Short mmCIF file of C-alpha atoms and ligand atoms in Angstrom, two decimals:
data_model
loop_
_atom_site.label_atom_id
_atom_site.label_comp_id
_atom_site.label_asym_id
_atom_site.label_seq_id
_atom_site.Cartn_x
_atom_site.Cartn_y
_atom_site.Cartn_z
CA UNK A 22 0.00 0.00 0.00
CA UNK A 23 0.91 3.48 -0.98
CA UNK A 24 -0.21 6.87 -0.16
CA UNK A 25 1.22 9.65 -2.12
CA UNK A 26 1.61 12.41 -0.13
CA UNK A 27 3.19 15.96 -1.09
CA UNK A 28 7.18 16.20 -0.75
CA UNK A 29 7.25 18.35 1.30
CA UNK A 30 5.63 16.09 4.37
CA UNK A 31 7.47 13.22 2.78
CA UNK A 32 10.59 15.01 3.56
CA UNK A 33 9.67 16.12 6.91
CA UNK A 34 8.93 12.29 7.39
CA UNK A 35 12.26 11.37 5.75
CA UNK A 36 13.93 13.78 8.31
CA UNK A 37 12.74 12.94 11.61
CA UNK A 38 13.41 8.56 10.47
CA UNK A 39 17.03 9.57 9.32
CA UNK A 40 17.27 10.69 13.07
CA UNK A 41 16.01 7.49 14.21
CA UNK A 42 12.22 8.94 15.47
CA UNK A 43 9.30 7.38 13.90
CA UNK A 44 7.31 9.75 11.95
CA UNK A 45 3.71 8.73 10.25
CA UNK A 46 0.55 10.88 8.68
CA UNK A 47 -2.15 10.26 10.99
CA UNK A 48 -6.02 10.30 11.12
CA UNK A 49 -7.92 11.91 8.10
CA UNK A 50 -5.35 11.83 5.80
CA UNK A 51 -5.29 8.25 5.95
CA UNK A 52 -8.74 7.58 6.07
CA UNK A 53 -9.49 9.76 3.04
CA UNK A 54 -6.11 8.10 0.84
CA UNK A 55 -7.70 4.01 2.09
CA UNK A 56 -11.27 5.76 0.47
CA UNK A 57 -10.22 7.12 -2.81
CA UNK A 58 -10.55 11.04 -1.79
CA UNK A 59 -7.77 13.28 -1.71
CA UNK A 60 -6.75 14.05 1.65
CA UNK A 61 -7.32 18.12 2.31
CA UNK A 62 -4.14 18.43 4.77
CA UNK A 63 -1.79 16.05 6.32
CA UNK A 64 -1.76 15.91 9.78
CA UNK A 65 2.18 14.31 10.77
CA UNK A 66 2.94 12.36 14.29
CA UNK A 67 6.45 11.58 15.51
CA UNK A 68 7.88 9.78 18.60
CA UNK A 69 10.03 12.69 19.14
CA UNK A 70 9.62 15.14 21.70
CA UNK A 71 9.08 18.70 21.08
CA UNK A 72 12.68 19.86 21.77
CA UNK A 73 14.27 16.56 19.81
CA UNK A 74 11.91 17.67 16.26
CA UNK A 75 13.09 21.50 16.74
CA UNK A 76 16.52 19.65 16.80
CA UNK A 77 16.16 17.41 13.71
CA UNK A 78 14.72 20.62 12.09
CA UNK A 79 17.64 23.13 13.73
CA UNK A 80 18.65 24.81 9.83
CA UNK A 81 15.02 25.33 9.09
CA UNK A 82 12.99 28.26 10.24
CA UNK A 83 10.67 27.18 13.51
CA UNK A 84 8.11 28.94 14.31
CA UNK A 85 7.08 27.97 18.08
CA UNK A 86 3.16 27.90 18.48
CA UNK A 87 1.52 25.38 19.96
CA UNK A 88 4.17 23.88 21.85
CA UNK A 89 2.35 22.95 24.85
CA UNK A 90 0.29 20.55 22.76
CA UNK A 91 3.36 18.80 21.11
CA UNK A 92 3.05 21.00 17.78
CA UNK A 93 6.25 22.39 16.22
CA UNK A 94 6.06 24.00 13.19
CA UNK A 95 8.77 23.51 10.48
CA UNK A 96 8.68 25.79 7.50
CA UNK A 97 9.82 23.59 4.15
CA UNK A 98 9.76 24.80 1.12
CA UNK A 99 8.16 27.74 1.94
CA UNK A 100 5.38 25.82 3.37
CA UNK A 101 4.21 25.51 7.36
CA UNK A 102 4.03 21.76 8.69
CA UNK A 103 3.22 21.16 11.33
CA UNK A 104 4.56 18.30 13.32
CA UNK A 105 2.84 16.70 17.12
CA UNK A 106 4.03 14.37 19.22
CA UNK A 107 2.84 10.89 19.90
CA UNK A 108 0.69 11.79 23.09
CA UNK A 109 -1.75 10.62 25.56
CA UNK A 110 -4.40 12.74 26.85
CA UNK A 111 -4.88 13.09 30.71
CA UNK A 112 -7.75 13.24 32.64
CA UNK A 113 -10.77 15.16 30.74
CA UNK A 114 -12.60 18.24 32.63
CA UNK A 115 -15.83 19.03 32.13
CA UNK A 116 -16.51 16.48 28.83
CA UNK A 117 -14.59 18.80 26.73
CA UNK A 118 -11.21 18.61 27.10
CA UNK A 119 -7.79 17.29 28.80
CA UNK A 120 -6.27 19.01 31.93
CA UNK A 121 -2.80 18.09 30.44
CA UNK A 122 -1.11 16.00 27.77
CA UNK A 123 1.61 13.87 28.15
CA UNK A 124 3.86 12.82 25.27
CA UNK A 125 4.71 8.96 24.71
CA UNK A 126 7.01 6.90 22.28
CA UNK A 127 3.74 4.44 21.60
CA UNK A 128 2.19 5.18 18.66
CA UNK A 129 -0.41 2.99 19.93
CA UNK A 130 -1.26 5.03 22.59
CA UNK A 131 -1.37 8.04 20.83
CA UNK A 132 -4.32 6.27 18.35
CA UNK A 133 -5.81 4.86 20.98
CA UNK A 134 -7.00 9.00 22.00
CA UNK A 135 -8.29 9.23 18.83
CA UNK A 136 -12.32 9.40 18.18
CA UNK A 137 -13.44 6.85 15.94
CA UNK A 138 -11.38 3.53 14.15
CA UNK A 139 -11.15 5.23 10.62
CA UNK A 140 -9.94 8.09 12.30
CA UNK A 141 -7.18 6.12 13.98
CA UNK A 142 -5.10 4.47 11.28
CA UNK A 143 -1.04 6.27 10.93
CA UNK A 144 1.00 5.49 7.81
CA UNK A 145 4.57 5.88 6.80
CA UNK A 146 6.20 4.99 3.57
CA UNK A 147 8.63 3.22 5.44
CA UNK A 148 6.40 1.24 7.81
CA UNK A 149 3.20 1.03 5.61
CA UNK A 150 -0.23 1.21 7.74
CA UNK A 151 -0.24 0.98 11.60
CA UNK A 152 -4.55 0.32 12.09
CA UNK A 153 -4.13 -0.80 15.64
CA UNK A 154 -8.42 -0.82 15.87
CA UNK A 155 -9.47 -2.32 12.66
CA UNK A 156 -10.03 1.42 11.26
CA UNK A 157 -9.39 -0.18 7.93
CA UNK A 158 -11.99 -3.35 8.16
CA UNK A 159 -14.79 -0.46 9.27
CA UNK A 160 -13.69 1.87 6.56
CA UNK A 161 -14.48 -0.91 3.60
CA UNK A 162 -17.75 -1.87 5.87
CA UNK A 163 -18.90 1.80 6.31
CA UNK A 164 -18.76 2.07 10.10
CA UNK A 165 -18.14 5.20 12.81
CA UNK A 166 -17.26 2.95 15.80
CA UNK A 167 -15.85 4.21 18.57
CA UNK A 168 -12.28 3.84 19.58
CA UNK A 169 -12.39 2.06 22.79
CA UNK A 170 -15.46 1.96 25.25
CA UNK A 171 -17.84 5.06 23.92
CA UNK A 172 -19.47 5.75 27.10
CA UNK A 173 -16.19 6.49 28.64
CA UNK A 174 -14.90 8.47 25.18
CA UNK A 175 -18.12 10.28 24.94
CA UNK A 176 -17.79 10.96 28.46
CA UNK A 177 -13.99 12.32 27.92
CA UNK A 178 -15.16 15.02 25.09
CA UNK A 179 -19.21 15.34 24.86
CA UNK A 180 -18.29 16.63 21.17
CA UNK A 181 -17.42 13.27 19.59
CA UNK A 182 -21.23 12.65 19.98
CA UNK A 183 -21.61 15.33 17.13
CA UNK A 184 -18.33 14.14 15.08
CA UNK A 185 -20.09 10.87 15.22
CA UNK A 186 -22.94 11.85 13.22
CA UNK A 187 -21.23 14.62 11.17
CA UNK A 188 -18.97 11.68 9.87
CA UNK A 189 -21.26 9.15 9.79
CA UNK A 190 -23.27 11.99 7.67
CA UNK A 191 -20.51 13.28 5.35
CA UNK A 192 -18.96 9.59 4.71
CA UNK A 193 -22.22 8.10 4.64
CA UNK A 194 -21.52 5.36 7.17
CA UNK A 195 -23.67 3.86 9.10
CA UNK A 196 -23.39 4.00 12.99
CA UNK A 197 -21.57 1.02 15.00
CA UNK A 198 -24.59 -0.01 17.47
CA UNK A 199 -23.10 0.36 20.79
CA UNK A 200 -21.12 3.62 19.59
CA UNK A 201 -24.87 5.04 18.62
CA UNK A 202 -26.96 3.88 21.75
CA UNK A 203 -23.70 5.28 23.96
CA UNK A 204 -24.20 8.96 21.82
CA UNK A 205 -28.06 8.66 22.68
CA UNK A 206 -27.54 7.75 26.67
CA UNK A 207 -25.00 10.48 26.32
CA UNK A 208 -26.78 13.53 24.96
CA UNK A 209 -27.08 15.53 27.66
CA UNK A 210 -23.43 15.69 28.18
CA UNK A 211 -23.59 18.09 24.84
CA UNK A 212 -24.40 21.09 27.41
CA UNK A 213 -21.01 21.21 28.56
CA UNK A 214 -19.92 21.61 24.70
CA UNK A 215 -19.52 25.45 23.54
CA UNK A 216 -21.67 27.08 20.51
CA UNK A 217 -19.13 27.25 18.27
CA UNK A 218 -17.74 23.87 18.30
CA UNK A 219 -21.44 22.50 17.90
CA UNK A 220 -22.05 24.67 15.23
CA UNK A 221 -19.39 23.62 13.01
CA UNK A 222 -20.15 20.32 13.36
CA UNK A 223 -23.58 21.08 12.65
CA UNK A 224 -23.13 23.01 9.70
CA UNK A 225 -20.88 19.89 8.09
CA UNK A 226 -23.79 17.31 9.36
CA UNK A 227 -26.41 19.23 7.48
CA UNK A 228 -24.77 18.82 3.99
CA UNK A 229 -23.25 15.49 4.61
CA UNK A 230 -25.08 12.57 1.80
CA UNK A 231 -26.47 10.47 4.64
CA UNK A 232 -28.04 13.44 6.17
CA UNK A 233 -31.81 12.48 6.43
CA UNK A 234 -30.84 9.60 7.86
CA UNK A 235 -28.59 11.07 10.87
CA UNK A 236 -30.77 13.69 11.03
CA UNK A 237 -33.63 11.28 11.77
CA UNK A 238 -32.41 8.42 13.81
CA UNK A 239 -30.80 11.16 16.23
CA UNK A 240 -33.61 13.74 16.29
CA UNK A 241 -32.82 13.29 20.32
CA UNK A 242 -29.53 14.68 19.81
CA UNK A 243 -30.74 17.44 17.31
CA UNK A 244 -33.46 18.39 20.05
CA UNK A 245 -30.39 18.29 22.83
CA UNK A 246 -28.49 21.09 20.39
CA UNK A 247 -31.49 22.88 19.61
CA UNK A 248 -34.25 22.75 22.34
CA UNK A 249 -36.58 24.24 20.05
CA UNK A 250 -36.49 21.51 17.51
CA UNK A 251 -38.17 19.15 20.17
CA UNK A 252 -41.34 20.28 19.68
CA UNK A 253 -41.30 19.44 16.05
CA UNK A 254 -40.51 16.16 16.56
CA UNK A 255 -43.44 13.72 16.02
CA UNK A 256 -46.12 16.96 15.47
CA UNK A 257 -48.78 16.39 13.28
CA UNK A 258 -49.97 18.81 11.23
CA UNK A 259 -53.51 17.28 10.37
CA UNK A 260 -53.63 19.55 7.11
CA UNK A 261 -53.75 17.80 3.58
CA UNK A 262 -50.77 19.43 2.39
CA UNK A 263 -48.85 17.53 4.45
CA UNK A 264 -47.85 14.21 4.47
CA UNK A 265 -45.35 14.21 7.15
CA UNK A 266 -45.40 15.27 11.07
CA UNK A 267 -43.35 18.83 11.36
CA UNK A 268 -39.69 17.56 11.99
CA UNK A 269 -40.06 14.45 9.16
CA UNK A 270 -41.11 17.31 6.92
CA UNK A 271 -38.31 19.60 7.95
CA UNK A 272 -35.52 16.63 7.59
CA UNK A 273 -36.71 15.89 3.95
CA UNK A 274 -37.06 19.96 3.19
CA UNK A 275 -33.07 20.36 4.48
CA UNK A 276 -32.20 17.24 2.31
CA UNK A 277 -33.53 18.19 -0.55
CA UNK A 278 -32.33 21.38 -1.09
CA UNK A 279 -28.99 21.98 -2.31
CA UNK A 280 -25.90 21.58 -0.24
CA UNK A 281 -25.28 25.01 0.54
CA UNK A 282 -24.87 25.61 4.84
CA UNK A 283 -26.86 28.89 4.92
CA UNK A 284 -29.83 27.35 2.77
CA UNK A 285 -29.77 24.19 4.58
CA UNK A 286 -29.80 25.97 7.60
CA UNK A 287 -32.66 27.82 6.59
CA UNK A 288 -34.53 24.47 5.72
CA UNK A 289 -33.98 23.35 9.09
CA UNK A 290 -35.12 26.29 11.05
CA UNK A 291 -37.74 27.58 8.38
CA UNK A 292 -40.84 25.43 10.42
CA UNK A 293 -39.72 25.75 14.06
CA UNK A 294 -42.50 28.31 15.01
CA UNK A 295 -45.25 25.77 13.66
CA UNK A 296 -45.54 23.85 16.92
CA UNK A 297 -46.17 27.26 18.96
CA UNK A 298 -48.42 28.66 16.37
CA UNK A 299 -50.61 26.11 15.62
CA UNK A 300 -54.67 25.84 16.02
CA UNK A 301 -57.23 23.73 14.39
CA UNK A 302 -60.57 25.34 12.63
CA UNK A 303 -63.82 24.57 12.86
CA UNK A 304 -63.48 21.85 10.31
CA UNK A 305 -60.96 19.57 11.82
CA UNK A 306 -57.75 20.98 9.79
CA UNK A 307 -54.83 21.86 11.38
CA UNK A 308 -53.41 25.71 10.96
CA UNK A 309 -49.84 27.76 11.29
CA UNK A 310 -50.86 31.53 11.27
CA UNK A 311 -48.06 33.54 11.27
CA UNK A 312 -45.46 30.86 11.54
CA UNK A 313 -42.95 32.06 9.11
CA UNK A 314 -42.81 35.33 11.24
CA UNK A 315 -42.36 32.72 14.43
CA UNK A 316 -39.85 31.07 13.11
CA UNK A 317 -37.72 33.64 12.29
CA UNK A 318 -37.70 35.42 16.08
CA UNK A 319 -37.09 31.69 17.34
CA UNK A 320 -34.10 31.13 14.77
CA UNK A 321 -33.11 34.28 15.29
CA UNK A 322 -32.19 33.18 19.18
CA UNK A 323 -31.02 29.57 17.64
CA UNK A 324 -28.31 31.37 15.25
CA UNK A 325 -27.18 33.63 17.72
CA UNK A 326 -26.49 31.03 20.37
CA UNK A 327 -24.78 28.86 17.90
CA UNK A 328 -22.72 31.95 17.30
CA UNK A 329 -23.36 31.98 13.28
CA UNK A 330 -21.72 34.71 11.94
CA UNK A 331 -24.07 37.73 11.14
CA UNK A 332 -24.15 37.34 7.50
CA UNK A 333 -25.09 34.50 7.12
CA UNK A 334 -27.81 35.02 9.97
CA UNK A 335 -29.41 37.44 8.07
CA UNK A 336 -29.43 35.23 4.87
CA UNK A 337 -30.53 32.44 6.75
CA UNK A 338 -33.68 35.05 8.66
CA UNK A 339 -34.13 36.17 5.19
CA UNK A 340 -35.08 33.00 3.38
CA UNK A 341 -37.18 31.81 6.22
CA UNK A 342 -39.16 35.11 6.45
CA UNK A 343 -40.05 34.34 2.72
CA UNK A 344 -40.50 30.65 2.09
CA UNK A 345 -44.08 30.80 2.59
CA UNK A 346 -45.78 33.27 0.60
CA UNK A 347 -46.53 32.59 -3.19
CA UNK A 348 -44.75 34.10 -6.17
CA UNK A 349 -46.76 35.23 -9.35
CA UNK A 350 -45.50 33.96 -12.52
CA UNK A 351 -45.43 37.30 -14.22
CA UNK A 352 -42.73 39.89 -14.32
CA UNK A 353 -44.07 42.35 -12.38
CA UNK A 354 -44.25 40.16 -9.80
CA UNK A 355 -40.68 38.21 -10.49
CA UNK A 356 -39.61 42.16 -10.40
CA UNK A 357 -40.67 43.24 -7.25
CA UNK A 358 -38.94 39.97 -5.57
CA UNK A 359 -36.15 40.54 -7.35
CA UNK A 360 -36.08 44.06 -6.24
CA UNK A 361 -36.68 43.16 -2.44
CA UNK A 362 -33.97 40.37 -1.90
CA UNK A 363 -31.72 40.67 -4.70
CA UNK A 364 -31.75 38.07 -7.93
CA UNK A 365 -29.28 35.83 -6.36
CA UNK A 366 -31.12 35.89 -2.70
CA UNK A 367 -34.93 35.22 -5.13
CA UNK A 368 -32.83 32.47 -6.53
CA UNK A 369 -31.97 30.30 -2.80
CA UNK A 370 -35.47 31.79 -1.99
CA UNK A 371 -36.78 29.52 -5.26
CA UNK A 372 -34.95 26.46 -4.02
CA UNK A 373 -35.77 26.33 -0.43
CA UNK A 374 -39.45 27.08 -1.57
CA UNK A 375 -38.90 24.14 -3.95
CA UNK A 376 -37.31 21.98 -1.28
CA UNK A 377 -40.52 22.78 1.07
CA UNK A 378 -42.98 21.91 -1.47
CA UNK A 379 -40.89 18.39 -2.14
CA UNK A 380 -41.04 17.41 1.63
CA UNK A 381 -45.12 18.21 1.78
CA UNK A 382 -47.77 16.63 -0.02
CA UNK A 383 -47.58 14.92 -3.71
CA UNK A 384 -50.66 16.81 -4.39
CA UNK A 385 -48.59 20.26 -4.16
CA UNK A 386 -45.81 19.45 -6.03
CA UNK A 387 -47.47 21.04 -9.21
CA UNK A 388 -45.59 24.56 -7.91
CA UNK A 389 -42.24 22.59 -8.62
CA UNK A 390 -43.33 23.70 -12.26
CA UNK A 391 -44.28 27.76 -11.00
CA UNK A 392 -40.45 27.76 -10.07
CA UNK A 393 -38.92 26.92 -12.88
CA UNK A 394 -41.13 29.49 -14.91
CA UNK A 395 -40.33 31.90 -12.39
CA UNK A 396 -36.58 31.05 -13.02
CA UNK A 397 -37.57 31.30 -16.53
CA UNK A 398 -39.15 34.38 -16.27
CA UNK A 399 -36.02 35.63 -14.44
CA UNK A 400 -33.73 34.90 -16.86
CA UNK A 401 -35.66 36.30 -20.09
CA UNK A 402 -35.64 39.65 -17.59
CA UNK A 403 -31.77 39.63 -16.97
CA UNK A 404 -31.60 39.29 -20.54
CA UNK A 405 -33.41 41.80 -21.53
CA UNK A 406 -31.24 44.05 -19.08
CA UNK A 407 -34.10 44.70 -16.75
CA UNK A 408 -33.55 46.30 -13.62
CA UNK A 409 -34.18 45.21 -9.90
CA UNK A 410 -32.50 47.94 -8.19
CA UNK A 411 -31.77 51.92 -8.10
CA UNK A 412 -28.29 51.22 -9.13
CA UNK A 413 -29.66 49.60 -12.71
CA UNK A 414 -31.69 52.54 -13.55
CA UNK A 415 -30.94 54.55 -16.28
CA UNK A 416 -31.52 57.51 -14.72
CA UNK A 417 -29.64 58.96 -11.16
CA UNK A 418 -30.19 61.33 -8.32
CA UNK A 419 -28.15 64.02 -10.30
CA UNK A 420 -30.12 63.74 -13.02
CA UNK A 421 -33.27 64.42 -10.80
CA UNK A 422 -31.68 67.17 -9.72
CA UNK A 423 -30.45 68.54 -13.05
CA UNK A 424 -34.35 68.54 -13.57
CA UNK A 425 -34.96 70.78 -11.12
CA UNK A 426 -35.30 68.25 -7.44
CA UNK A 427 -34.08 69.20 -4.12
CA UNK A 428 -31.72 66.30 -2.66
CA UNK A 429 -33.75 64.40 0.20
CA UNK A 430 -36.70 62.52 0.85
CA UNK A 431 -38.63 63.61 -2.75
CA UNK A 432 -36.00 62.98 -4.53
CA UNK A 433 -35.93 59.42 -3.10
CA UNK A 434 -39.47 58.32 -3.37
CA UNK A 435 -39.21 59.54 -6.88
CA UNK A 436 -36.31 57.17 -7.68
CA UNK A 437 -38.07 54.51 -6.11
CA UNK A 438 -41.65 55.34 -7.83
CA UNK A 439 -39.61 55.34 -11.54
CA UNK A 440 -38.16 52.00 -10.16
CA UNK A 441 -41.14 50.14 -9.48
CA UNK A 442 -42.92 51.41 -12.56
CA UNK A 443 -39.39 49.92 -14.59
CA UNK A 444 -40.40 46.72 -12.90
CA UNK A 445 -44.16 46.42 -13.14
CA UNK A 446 -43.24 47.47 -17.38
CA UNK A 447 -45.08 50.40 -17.26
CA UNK A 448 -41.79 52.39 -18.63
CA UNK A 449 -38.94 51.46 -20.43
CA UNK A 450 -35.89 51.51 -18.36
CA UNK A 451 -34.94 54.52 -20.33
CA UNK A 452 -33.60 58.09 -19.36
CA UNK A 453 -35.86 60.05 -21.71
CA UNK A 454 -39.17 58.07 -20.66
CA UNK A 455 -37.68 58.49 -17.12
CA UNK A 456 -36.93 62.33 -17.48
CA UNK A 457 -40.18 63.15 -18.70
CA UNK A 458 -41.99 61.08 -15.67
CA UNK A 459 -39.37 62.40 -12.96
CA UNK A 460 -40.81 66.10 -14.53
CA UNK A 461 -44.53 65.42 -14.12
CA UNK A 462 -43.86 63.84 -10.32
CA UNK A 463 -42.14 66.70 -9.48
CA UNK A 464 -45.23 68.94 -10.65
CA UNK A 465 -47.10 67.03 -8.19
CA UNK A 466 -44.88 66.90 -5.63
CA UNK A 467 -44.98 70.91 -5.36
CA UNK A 468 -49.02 70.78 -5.97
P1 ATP B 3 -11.60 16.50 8.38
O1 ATP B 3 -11.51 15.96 7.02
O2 ATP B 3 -12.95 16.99 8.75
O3 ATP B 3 -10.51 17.48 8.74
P2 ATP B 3 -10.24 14.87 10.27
O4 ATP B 3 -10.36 13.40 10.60
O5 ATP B 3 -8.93 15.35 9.78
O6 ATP B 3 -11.41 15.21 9.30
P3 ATP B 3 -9.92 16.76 12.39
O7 ATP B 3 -10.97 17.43 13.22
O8 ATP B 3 -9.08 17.60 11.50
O9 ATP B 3 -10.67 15.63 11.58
O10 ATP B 3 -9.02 15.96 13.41
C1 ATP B 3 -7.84 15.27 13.02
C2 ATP B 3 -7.74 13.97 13.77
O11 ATP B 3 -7.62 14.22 15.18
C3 ATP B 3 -8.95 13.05 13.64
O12 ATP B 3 -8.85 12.24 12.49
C4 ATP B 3 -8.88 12.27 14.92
O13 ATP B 3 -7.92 11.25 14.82
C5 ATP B 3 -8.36 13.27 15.92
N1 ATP B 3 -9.44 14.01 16.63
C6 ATP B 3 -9.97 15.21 16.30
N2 ATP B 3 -10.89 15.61 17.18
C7 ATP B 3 -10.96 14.65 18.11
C8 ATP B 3 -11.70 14.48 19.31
N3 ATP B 3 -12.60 15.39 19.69
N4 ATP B 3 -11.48 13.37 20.04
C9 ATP B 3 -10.57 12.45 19.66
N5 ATP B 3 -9.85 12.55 18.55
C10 ATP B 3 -10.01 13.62 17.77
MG1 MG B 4 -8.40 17.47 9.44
#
């Protein structure tokens, strides 16, 4: 067996074995080489202690972070490895991390810290592949298994629970049976883990390929991360365009949308205020008044505690605010949209509204068709050069007041007036047309 690997780690390797320390890549990397999939970095592992690889690497340039943890970085070629050593991890406070490390010359031991089996293989091209826990045998089977006894590793770092499904998600491996009823008896030790490092592993879960699947057989988990979820879970929605209870809708809604975080987000926040908003009329069918409005103040408190950054929070608000109400099929109304979010906001708009309609009931799936003409419709407009916002229109604030306006609030409405009546096509987008209009506004605007 062979993994290529870039020269400049295979000379670090090279290095540290002409010294007489054992050097391997370790963890991803070799999971991803046994799979087929490049590995994205290299992460390198040597028996030698801190001082002993700044030593090996004495004419290179050293830059000294991380040295507590083992890590010395060695700049080759211009490029930054860097280089741990074997260690063992002490005794774990609060579920999330290690009091202290201490280093070893076992390989061995230092896999045996590691999460999962196919995260816990090392190779070197001089000693081939060390896969002290049958990594490799659960890598051709599809397993996350835990390394060791998972109540006591879950109970070490309360994260692996989430890297656990995030892999098992993103590989599309199934979960080992004790490793998965450990993660569920575990859950609750997930409130010791911080926002950001659950949101991460969140955010890779969501787009992962077996994604409906985690997302379902660990709704628990999803409900210990997000309280508010709970509700959803199991909810029915006695109405006849739905099929499915609120969170079986929602899982099908995220996985069928495209894998994009913020939309997927979206997807899985875009229902959460149906549980508190719901009431049944006279004739038996269930109701959501006012639960796209809901579910944006409650995801609005979910994206915030997960620490999302505020971008992508208000892309995320955005498309929920929206995914309800319909969207004519005619320009005018393609216009306006496009005017309000933007043409590349309407267009994530289109396919979480698309995604929504998948996950409800066969019966509504004719608006899959309204999309695509709106998309249609949206494309004819772009290439016709129509305009969606005051920076497309021919005609400009100085020009208004070349005609005789006052900067300020007049001025304003007027661009905006000449801008919706560019979009509903009752003028060309043209400055003569626009001129002429601008005059006779301004007539009435002094009346
Ligand atoms: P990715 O492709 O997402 O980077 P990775 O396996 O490289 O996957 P990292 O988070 O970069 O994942 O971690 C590198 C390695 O460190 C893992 O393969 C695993 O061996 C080990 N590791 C990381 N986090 C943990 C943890 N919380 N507990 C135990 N081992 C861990
Ligand atoms: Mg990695």
């Amino acid at each position: 067996m062979n993994i290529p690997m870039p020269r400049a780690v295979m000379a670090a390797l090279n290095r540290l074995n002409d010294c007489g320390y054992e050097a391997h890549v370790v963890g991803g990397c070799v999971r991803d080489a046994l799979r087929g999939v490049p590995p994205s970095d290299y992460d390198k592992t040597t028996s030698a202690l801190p001082a002993e690889t700044e030593a090996v690497f004495e004419n290179y340039k050293l830059i000294e972070t991380g040295l507590k943890h083992g890590t010395v970085t060695v700049l080759i070629d211009g490029e930054p490895l860097e280089i741990t050593t074997f260690r063992v991890d002490g005794e774990y406070e609060d579920h999330r991390r290690p009091k202290e490390v201490t280093f070893t010359r076992s390989l061995a031991e230092d896999l045996a810290r590691r999460d999962f089996t196919v995260n816990a293989m090392a190779y070197s091209p001089r000693e081939g592949l060390t896969d002290v826990f049958g990594g490799r045998d659960d890598l051709k089977k599809g397993i996350i298994r835990a390394v060791g006894d998972p109540d006591k590793r879950f109970n070490e770092d309360a994260l692996r629970i989430l890297r656990a499904m995030r892999f098992a998600s993103t590989l599309d491996f199934s979960i080992d049976t004790a490793t998965s009823d450990s993660m569920i008896k575990n859950r609750a030790l997930l409130a010791d883990v911080s926002a950001e490092r659950i949101q991460v592993e969140l955010t890779k879960l969501i787009i992962g390929k077996g994604c409906e699947r985690i997302l379902t057989d660990y709704a628990v988990i999803l409900g210990q991360i997000i309280p508010e979820l709970t509700p959803m879970i199991g909810f029915d929605q006695r109405n006849p365009h739905h099929i499915h209870d609120v969170y079986t809708h929602t899982v099908k809604a995220v996985c069928a949308c495209p894998c994009d975080q913020n939309l997927r987000l979206a997807a899985l926040l875009h229902d959460i205020g149906k549980p508190s908003t719901y009431s049944v009329g006279a004739d038996g069918v269930g109701h959501f008044y006012g639960h796209s409005e809901k579910s944006v103040e409650l995801a609005a408190v979910v994206l915030e505690r997960l620490r999302t950054d505020v971008r992508s929070q208000k892309e995320i608000l955005t498309l929920i605010k929206y995914h309800d109400p319909v969207i004519q099929c005619t320009e005018a109304s393609v216009g306006r949209w496009a005017r309000k979010l933007g043409v590349d906001m309407l267009m994530k708009l289109l396919e979480l509204k698309a995604a929504d309609n998948l996950a409800q009931a066969p019966e509504v799936a004719y608006r899959l068709k309204e999309y695509d003409r709106i998309r249609e419709i949206m494309a004819e407009m772009l290439q016709k050069n129509a305009c969606f916002s005051l920076r497309d229109l021919a005609i400009n604030g100085d020009d208004l007041i070349a005609l005789g306006y006052k900067a300020g609030k007049a001025l304003g409405n007027t661009l905006s007036c000449l801008l919706d009546a560019v979009i509903c096509g009752e003028l060309p987008n043209q400055r003569d047309a626009l001129s002429e209009q601008a005059v006779k506004l301004l007539g009435k605007a002094q009346d």
